[in-house]
Tab-separated table of C-alpha atoms and ligand atoms in Angstrom:
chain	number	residue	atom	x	y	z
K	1	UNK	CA	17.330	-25.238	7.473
K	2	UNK	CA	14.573	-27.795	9.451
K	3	UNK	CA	12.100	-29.516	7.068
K	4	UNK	CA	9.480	-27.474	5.737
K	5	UNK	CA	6.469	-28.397	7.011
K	6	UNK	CA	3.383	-28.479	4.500
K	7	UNK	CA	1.587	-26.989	7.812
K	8	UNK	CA	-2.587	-26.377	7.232
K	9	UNK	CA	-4.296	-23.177	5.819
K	10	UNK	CA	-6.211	-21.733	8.536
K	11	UNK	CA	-3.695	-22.030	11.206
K	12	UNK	CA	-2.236	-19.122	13.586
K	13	UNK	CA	0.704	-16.777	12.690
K	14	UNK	CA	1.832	-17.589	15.952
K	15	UNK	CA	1.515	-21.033	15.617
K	16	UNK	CA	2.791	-21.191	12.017
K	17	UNK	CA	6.003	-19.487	13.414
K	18	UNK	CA	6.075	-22.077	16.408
K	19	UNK	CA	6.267	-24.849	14.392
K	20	UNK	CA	8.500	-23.540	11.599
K	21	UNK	CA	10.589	-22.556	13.857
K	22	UNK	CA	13.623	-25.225	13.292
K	23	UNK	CA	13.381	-23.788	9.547
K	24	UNK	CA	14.326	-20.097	10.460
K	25	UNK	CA	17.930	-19.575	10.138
K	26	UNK	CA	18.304	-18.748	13.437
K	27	UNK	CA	16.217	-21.348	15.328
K	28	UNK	CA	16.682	-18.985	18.496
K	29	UNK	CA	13.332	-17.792	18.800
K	30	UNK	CA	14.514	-14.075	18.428
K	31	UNK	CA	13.189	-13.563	15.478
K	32	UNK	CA	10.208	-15.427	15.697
K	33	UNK	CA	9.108	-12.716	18.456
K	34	UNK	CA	10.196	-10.064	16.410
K	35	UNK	CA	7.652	-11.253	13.965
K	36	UNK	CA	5.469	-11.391	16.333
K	37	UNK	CA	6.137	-8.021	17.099
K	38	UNK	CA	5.467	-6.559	13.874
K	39	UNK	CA	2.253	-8.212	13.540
K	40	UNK	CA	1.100	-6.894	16.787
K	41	UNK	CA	2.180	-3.050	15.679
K	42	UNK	CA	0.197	-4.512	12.028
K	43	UNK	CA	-3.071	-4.768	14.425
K	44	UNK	CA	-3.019	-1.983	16.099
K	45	UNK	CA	-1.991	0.160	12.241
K	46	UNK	CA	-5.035	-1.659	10.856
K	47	UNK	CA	-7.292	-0.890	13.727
K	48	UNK	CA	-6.297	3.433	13.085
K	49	UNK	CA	-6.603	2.707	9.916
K	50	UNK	CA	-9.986	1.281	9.630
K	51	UNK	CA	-11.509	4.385	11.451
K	52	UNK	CA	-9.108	6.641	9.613
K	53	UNK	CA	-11.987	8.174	7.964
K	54	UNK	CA	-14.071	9.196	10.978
K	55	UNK	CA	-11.122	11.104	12.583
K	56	UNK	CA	-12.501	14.598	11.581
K	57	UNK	CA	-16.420	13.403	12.867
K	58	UNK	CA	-14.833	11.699	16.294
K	59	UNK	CA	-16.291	14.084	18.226
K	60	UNK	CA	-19.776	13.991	16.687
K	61	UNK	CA	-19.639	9.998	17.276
K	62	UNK	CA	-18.223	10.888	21.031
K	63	UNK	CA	-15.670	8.279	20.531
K	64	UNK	CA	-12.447	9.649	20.870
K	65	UNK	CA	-8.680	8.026	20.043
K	66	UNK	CA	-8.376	5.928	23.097
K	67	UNK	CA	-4.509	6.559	23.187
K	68	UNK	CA	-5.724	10.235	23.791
K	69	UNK	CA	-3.392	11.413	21.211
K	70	UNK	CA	-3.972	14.119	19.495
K	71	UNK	CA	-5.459	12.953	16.074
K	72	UNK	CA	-1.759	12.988	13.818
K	73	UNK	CA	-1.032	11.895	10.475
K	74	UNK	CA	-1.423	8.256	9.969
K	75	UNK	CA	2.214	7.652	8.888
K	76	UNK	CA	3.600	9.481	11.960
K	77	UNK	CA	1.172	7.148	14.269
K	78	UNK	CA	2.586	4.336	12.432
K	79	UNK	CA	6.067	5.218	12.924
K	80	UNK	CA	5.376	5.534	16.555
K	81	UNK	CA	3.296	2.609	16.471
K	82	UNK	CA	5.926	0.403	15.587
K	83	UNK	CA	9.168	2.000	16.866
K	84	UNK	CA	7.292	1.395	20.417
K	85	UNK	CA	6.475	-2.272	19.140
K	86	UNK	CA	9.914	-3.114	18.011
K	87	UNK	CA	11.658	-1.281	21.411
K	88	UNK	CA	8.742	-2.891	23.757
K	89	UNK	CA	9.532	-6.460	22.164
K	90	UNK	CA	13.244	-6.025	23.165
K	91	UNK	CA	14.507	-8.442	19.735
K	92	UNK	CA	15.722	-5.134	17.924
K	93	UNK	CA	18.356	-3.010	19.036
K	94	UNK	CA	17.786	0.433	16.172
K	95	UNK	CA	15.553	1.263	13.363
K	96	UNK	CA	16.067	2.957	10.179
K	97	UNK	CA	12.203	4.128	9.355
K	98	UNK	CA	11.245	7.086	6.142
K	99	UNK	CA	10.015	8.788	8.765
K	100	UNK	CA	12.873	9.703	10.528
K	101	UNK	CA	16.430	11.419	9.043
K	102	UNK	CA	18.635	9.493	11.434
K	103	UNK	CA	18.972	5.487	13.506
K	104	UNK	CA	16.370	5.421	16.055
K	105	UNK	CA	18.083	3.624	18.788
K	106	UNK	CA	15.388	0.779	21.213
K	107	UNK	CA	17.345	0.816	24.069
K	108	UNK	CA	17.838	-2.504	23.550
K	109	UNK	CA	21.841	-2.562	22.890
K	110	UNK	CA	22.003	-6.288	23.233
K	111	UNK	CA	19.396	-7.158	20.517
K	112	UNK	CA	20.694	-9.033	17.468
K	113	UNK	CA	18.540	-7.138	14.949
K	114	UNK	CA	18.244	-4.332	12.907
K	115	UNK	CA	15.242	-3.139	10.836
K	116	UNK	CA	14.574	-1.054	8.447
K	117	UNK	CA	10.771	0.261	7.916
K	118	UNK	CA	8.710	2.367	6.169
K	119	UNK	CA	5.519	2.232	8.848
K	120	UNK	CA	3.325	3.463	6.267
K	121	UNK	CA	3.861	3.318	2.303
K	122	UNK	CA	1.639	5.459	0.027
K	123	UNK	CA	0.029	7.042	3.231
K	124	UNK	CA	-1.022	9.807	0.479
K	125	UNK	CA	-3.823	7.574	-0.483
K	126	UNK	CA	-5.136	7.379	3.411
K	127	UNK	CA	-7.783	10.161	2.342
K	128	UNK	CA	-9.394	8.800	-0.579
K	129	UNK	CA	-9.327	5.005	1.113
K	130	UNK	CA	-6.905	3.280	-1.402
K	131	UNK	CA	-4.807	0.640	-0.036
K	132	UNK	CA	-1.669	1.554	1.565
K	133	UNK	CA	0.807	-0.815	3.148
K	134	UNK	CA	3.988	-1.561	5.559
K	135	UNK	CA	7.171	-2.449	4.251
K	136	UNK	CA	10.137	-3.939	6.811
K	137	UNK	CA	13.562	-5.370	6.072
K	138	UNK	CA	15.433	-7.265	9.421
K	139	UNK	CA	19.134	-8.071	9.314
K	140	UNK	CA	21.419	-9.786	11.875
K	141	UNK	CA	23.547	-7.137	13.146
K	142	UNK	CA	27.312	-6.839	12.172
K	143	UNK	CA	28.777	-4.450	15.377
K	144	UNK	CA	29.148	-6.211	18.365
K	145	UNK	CA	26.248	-6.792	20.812
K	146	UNK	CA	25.931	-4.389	23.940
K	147	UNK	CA	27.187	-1.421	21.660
K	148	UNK	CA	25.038	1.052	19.773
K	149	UNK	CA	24.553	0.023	15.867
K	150	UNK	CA	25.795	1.627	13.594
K	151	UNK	CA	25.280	2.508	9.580
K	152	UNK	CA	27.472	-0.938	8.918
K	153	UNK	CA	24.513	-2.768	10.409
K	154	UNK	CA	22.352	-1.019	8.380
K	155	UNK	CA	24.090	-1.097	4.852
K	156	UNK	CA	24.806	-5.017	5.123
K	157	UNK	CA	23.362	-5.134	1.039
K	158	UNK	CA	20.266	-6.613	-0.099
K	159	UNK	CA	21.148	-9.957	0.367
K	160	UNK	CA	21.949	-10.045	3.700
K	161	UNK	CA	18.382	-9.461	5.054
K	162	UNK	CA	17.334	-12.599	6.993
K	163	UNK	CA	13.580	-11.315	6.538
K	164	UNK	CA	11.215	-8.820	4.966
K	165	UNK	CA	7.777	-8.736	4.576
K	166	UNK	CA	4.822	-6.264	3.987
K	167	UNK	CA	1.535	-5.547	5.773
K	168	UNK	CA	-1.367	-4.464	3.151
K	169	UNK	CA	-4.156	-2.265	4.264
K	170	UNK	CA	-6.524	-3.333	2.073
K	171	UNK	CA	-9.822	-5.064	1.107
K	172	UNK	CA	-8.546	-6.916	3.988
K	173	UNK	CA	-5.519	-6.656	6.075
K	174	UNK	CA	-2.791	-8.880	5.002
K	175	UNK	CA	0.879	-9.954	6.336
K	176	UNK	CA	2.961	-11.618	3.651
K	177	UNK	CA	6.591	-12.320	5.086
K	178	UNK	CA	9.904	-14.446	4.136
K	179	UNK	CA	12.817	-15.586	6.335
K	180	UNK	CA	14.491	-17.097	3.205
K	181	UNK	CA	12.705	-20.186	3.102
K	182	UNK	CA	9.542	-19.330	0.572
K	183	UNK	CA	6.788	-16.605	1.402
K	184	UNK	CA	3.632	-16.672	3.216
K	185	UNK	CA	0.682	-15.001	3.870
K	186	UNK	CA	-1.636	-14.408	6.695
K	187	UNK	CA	-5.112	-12.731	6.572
K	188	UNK	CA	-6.005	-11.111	9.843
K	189	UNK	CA	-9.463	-11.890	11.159
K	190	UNK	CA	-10.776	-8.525	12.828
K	191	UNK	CA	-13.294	-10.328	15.360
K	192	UNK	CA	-10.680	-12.817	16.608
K	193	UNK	CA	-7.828	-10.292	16.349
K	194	UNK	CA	-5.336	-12.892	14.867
K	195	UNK	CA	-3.344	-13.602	11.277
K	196	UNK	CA	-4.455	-16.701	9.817
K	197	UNK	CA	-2.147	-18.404	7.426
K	198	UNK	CA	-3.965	-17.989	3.931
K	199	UNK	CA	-1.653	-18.358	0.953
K	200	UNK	CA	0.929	-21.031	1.894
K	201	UNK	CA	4.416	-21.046	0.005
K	202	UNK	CA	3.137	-17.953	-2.375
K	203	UNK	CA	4.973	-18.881	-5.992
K	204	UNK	CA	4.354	-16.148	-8.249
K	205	UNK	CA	3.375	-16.871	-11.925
K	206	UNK	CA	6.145	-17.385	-14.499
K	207	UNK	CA	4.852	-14.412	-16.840
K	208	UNK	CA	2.231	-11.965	-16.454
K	209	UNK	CA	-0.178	-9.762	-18.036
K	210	UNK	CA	-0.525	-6.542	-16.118
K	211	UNK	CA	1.607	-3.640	-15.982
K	212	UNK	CA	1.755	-1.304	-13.003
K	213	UNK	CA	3.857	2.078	-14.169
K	214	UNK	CA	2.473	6.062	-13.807
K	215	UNK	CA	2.139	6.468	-17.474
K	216	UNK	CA	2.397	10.538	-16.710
K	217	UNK	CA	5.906	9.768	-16.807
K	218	UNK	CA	6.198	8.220	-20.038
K	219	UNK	CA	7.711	11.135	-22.220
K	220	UNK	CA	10.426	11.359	-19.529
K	221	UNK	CA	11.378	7.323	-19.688
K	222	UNK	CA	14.259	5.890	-21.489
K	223	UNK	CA	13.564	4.931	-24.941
K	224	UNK	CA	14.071	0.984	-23.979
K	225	UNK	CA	11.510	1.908	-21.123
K	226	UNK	CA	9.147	3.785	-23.690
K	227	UNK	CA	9.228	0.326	-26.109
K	228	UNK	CA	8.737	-2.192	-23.434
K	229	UNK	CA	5.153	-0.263	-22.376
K	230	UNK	CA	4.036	0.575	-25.816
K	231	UNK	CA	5.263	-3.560	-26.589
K	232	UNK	CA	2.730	-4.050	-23.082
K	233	UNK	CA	0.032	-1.624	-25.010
K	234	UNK	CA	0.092	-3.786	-28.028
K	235	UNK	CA	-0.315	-6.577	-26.262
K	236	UNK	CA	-3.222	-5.568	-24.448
K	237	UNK	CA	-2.181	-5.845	-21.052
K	238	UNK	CA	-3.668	-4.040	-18.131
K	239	UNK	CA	-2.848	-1.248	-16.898
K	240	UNK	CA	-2.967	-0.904	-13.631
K	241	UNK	CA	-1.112	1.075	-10.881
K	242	UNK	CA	-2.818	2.472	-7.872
K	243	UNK	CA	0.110	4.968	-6.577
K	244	UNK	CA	0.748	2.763	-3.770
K	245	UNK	CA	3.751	0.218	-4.455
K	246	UNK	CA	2.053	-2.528	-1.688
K	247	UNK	CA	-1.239	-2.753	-3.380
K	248	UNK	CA	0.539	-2.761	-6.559
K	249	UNK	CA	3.385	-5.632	-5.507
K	250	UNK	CA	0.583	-7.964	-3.946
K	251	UNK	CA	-1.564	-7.814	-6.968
K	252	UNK	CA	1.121	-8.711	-9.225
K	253	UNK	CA	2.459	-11.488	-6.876
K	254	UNK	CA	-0.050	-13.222	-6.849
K	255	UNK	CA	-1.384	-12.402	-10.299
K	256	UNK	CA	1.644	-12.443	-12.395
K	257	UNK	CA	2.389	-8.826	-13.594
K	258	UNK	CA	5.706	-6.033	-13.548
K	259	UNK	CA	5.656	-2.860	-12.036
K	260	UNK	CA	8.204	-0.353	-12.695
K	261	UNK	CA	9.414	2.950	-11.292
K	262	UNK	CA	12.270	3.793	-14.029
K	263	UNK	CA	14.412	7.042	-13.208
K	264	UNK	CA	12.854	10.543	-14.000
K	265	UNK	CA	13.600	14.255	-14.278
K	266	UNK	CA	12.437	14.081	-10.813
K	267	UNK	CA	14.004	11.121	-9.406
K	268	UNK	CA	16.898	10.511	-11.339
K	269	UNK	CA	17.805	7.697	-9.289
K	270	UNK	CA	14.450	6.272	-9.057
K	271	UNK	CA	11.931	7.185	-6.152
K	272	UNK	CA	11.753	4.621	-4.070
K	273	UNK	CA	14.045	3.740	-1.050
K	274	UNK	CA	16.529	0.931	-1.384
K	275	UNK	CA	16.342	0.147	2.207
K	276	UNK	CA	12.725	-0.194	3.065
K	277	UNK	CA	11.009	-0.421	-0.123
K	278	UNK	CA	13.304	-2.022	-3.097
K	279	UNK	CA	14.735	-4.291	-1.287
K	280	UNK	CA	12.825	-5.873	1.324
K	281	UNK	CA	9.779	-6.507	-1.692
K	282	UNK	CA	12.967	-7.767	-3.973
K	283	UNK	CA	13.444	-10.813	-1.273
K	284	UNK	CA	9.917	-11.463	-0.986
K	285	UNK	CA	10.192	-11.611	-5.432
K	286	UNK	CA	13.012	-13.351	-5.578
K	287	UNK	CA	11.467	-16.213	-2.799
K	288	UNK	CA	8.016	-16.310	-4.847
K	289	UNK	CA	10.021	-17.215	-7.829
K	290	UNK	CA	10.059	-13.532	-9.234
K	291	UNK	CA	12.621	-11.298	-10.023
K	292	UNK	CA	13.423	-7.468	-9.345
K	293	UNK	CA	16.353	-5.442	-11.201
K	294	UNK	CA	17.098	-1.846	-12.016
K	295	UNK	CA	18.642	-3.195	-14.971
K	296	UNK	CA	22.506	-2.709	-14.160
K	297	UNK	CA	21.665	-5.846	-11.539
K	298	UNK	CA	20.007	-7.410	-9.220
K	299	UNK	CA	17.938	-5.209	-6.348
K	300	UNK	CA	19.653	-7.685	-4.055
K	301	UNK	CA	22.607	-6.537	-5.263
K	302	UNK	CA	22.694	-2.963	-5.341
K	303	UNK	CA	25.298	-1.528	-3.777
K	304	UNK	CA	23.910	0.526	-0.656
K	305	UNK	CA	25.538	3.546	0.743
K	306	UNK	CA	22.924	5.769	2.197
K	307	UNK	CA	19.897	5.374	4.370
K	308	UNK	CA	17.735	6.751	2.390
K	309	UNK	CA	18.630	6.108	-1.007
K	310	UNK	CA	16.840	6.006	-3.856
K	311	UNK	CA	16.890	3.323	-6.726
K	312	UNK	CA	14.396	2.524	-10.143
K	313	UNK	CA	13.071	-1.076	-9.717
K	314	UNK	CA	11.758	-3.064	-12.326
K	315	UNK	CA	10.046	-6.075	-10.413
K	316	UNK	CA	7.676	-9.372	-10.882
K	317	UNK	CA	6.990	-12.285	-13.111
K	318	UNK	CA	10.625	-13.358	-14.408
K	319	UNK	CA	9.764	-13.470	-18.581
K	320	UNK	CA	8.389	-9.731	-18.090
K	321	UNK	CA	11.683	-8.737	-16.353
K	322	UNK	CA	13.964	-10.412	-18.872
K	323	UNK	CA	11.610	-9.164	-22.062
K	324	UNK	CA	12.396	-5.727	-20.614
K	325	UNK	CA	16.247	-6.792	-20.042
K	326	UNK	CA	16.211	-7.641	-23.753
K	327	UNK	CA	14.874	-4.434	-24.371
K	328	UNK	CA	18.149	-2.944	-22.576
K	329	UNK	CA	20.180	-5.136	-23.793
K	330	UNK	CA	19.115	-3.591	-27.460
K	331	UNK	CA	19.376	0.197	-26.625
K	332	UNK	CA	20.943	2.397	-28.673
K	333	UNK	CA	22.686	5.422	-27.974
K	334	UNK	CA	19.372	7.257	-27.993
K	335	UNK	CA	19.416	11.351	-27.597
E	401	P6P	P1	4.149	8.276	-8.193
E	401	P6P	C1	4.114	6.105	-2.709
E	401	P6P	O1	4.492	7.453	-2.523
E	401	P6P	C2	5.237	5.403	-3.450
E	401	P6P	O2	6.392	5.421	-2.674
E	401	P6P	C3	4.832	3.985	-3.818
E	401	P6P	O3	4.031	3.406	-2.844
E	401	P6P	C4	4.097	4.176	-5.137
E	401	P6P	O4	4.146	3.029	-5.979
E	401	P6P	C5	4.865	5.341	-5.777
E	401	P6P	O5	5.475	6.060	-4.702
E	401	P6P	C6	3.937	6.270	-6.511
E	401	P6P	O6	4.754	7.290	-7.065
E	401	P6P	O7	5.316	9.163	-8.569
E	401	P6P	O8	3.714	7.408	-9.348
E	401	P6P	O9	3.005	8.991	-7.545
């Protein structure tokens, strides 16, 4: 990988990418436009939104959605929003997104990249304006160029992902991203319409105080599970968790915290996706200096055999994730 280059807060996306370019992976410039790419379908996600409040009173304002589309749920613009950004920038040849059951195929058979998305995370929080976020994972693809991809391309394992990166619709609108050499983060600046580089080389604290879990869930957790939260309770951590795992992750990144979605009744796997949720944010951990486990091993390492899989993730600040390891480690044969 090219020197890293201490380049200055305040500077483009797109010129951040140009001159980092020598320390992608692949220097090509392939997937520095697919980057580019995302960030463009980011804009246009944080523009619909920003108004998605005044979608019922468009009329009354006499502004109407310029696309002309009929007003549909956010997540489903998303996914449309992006699946036309990724086909329209020609660097990805098929999609896996939440949205959709099956690959969505670009066109683009000669495209060395895959990704896997889900456009809109938490997009049940639109209504009540809490944060909600993207989540995309890009990998090199496997089946030869010129031929339609396949699930191989897809179900490469976490640690084959040569990026990932998140979009958070939030107090502001940020893009926080990692090719494998250390994560970055770019706040977008609505008047200029561009991502400014804002937190460079994002190292996430060593331990943490904050603990993002949905306590409803507690009588159904494992007993380790149940003494690691009532261990956070004495300790007078904070509780927080906002029901939307991008608001959650960023706050703990750069904060220092855990959150955890152990297996339930419900989801006796876990509820989130492997693909598009566990283990794109488990690359951006494991750059910052975090960690992310479901306690059998690694996120990164999780076998995956399904699109849409689910797994339980324990991720953040490393001494929270091995406290709760050690809290495994000690289980009993609990009934
Ligand atoms: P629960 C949103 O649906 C999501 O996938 C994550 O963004 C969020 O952290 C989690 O599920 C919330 O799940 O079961 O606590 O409502």
């Amino acid at each position: 990988k090219g020197e890293k280059m201490a380049l200055p807060v305040g500077i483009t996306l797109d010129r951040f990418i140009k001159r980092n370019q020598g320390a992608f992976q692949f220097a090509s410039g392939e997937l520095s436009q697919l980057l580019r790419d995302i960030a463009l379908a980011g804009k246009i996600i944080n523009r619909e939104v920003n108004k998605a409040g005044l979608v019922d009173i468009t009329g009354a304002l006499g502004t109407s959605n310029v696309q002309g589309e009929n007003q549909q749920k956010l997540d489903v613009i998303a996914d449309i929003r992006f699946i036309r950004a990724l086909k329209n920038g020609g660097e990805v040849c098929a999609i896996i997104t939440e949205e959709e059951d099956e690959i969505i195929y670009t066109g683009n058979d000669d495209a060395k990249y895959v990704v896997a998305i889900d456009p809109l995370d938490g997009s049940s929080n639109i209504d009540v304006n809490v944060s909600i976020g993207t989540i995309f994972s890009v990998y090199s693809r496997v089946t030869p160029r010129g031929t339609k991809a396949t699930m191989e391309d897809f179900l490469q394992g976490g640690r084959k992902q040569v990026a990932a990166g998140y979009i958070l619709y939030g107090s502001s609108t940020i893009l926080v991203y990692t090719t494998g050499a250390g994560v970055n983060a770019f706040t977008y600046e609505n008047s200029l319409g561009e991502f400014f580089l804002s937190h460079r080389n994002v190292k996430s604290p060593e331990d943490g105080a904050i603990y993002s879990v949905n306590e409803g869930n507690f009588d159904d957790f494992y007993d380790y599970t149940q003494r690691y939260i009532l261990n956070c309770r004495k300790r007078r951590m904070s509780s927080r968790y906002i029901g939307s795992l991008v608001g959650d992750f960023h706050r703990n990144l750069l904060k220092g915290g855990i959150y955890l979605y152990p297996p339930t009744p419900h989801y006796p796997q876990g509820k989130l996706r492997l693909l598009y949720e566990c283990y794109p944010m488990a690359f951006i951990a494991e750059q910052a200096g975090a960690k992310a486990i479901d306690c059998e091993s690694d996120i990164l390492d999780v076998k995956p055999v399904s699109f849409h899989q689910r797994n339980s993730i324990y991720i953040g600040a490393p001494k929270m994730i091995e406290e709760l390891e050690q809290y495994f480690k000690e289980r009993g044969d609990y009934v």
